[in-house]
Coordinates of C-alpha atoms and ligand atoms in Angstrom, one line a residue:
X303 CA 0.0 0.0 0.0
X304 CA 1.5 3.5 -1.1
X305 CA 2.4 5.8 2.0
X306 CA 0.1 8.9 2.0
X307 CA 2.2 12.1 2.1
X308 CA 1.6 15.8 2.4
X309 CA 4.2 18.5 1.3
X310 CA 4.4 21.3 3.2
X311 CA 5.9 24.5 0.9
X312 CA 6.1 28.1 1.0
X313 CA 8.3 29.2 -2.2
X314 CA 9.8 28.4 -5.4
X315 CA 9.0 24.1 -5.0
X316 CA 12.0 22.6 -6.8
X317 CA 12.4 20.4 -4.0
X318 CA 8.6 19.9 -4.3
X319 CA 8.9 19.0 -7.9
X320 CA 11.7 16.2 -7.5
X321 CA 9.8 14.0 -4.9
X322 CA 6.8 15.0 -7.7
X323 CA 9.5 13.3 -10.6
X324 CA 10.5 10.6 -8.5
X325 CA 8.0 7.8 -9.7
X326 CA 9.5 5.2 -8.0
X327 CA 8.9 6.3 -4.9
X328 CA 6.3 3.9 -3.2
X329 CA 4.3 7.1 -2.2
X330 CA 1.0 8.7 -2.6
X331 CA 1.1 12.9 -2.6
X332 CA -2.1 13.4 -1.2
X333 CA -1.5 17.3 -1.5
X334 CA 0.7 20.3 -1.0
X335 CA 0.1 22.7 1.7
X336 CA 1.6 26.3 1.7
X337 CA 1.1 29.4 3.8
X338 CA 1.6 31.6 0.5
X339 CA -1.4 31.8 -1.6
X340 CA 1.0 33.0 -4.5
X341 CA 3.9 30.4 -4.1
X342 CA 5.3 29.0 -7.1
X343 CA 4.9 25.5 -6.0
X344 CA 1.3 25.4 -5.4
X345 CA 1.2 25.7 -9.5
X346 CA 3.4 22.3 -9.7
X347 CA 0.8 20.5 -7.9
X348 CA -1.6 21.6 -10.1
X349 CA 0.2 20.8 -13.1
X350 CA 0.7 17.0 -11.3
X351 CA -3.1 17.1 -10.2
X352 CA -2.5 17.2 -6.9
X353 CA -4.7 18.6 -3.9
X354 CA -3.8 22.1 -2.8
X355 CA -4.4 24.3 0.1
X356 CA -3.1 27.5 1.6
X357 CA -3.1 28.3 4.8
X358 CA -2.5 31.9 5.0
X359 CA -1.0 33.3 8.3
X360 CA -3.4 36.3 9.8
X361 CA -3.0 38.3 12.9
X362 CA -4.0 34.8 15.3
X363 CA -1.1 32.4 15.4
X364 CA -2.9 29.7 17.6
X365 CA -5.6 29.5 14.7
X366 CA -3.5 29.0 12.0
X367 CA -2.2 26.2 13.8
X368 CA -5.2 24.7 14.3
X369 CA -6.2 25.5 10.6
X370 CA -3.0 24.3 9.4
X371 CA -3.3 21.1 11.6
X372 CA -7.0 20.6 10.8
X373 CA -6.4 20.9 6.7
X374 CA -3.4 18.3 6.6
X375 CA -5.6 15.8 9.3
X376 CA -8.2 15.6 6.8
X377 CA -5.6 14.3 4.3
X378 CA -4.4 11.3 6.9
X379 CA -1.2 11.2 5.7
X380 CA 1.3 8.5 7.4
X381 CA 3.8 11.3 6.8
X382 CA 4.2 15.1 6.2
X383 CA 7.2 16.5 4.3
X384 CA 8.4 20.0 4.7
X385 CA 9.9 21.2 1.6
X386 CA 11.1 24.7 2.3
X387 CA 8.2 25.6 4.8
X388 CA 9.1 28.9 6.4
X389 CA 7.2 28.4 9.3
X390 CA 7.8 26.8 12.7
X391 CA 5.4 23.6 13.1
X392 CA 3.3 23.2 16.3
X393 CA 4.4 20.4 19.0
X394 CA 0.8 19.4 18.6
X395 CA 1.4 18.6 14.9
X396 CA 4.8 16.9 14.8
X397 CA 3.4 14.8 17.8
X398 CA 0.8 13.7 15.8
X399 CA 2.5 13.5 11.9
X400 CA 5.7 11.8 11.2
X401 CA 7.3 15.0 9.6
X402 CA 10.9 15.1 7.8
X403 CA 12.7 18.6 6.9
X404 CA 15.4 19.3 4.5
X405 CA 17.4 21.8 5.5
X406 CA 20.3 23.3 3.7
X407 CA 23.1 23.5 6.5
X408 CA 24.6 20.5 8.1
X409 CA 22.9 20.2 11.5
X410 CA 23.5 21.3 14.4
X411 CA 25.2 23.7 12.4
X412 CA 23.7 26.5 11.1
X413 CA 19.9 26.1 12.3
X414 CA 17.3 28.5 11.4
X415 CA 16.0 30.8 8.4
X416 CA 19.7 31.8 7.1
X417 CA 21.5 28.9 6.9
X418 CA 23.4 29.1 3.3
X419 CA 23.8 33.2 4.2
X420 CA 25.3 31.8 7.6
X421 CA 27.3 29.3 6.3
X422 CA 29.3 32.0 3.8
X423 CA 29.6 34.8 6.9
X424 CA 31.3 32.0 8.9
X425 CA 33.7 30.8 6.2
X426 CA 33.4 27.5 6.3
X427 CA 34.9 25.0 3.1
X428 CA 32.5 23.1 3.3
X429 CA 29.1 23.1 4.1
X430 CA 25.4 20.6 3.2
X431 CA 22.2 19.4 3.3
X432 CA 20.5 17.6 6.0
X433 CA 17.0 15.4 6.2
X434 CA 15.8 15.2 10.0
X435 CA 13.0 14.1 11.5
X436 CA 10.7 17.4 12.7
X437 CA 10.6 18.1 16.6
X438 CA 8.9 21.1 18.6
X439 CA 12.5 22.7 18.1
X440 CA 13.8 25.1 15.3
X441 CA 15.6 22.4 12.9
X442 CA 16.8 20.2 15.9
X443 CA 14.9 16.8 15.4
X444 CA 16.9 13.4 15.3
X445 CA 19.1 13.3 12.0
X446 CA 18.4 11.0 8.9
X447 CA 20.6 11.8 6.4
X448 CA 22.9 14.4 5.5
X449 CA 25.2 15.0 2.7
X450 CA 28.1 17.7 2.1
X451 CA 28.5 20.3 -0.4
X452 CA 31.6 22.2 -0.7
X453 CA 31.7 26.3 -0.3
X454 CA 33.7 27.5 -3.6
X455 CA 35.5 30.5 -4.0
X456 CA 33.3 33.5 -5.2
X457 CA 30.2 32.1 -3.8
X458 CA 27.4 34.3 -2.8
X459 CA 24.5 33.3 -1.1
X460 CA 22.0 32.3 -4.3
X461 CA 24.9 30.2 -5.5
X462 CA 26.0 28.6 -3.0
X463 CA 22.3 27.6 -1.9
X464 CA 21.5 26.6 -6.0
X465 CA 24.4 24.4 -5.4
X466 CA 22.9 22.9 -2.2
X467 CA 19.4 22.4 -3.4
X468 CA 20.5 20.3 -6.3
X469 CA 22.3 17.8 -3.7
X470 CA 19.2 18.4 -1.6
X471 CA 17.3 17.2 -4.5
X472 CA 18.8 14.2 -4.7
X473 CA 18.9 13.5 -1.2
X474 CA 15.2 14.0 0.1
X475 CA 14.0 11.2 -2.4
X476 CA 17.0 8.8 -1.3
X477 CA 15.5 9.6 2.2
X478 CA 12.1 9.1 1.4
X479 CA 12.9 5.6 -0.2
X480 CA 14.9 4.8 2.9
X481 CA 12.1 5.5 5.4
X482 CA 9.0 4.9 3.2
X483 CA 8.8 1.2 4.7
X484 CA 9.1 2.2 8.5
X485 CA 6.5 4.6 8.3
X486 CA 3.1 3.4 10.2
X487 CA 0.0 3.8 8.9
X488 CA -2.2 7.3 9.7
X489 CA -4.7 6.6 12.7
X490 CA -6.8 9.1 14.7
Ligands
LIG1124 C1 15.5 24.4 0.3 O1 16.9 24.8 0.2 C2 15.2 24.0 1.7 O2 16.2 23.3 2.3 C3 15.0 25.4 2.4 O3 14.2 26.1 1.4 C4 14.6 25.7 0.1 C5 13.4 25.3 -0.7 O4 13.6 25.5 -2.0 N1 14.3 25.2 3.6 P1 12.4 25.2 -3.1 O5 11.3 26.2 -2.7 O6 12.0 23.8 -2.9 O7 13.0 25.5 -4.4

């Protein structure tokens, strides 16, 4: 039976689109979810036929929790993937929804919104992309995967973080295929 999954997105999707591409993934994408009514993504799904909701952020953060939390329940997914979701997750939703993260840094370092623009002001050589399991913490869940990517001379941030997202590209399906038969079935 295909795992259901929901994709959690805010921007531009490319990381969206390669788990779209990957059709040998033993998944179902029941939808993608984004806080951005205008985000590039959202139009990927709908090219792939695939559910979409937004969940736009107002004034009242505890509701769009419980929006947020509400929309991806009704899609019982056995597991929610955030794909360059800018927002911090409830603990009541990553209690209840198995939910990996790719993040462009190599945790513990460089946690948070500005990890590619922090890894260049600290000058490291080399830097990465990381897959961890989501916790009630700012990109501190237990680690899957993680792979490096070197820093080159000249970088700026928007190359530097092109050349991580095509690692992380390849990465979040390998990581998806490596979990996909752990993952328990939804039940609420
Ligand atoms: C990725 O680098 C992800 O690690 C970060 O946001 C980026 C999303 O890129 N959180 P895209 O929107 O999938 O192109």
């Amino acid at each position: 039976m295909r795992k259901r999954v929901v994709i959690l997105a805010s921007g531009t999707g490319s990381l969206t689109q390669a788990i779209l591409d990957a059709t040998e993934l033993d998944i179902q994408i029941v939808a993608v979810v984004s806080d951005s009514a205008d985000a590039q993504v959202l139009e990927r799904a709908k090219k792939a036929d695939i559910n979409t909701s937004v969940i736009q952020l107002k004034s009242d953060r505890a509701a769009w929790d419980r929006q947020l939390f509400d929309q991806v329940d009704q899609y019982q997914p056995d597991l929610v993937i955030s794909a360059g979701f800018m927002k911090i997750l409830s603990a009541e939703f990553v209690t209840t929804f198995p939910t990996i993260n790719s993040h462009p840094a190599l945790l513990p370092e460089f946690p948070g919104a500005h990890a590619v623009r922090d890894a260049l002001a600290a000058g490291v050589t080399i830097t990465g992309t990381t897959v961890h399991w989501v916790d009630a913490g700012i990109d501190t869940g237990p680690i899957i995967t993680q792979m490096e990517v070197p820093v080159l001379p000249g970088d700026d941030e928007a190359t530097l973080h092109e050349r991580i997202k095509k690692v992380e590209r390849g990465l979040i399906v390998a990581t998806i295929a490596l979990i996909t038969p752990t993952l328990e079935t939804y039940s609420r």
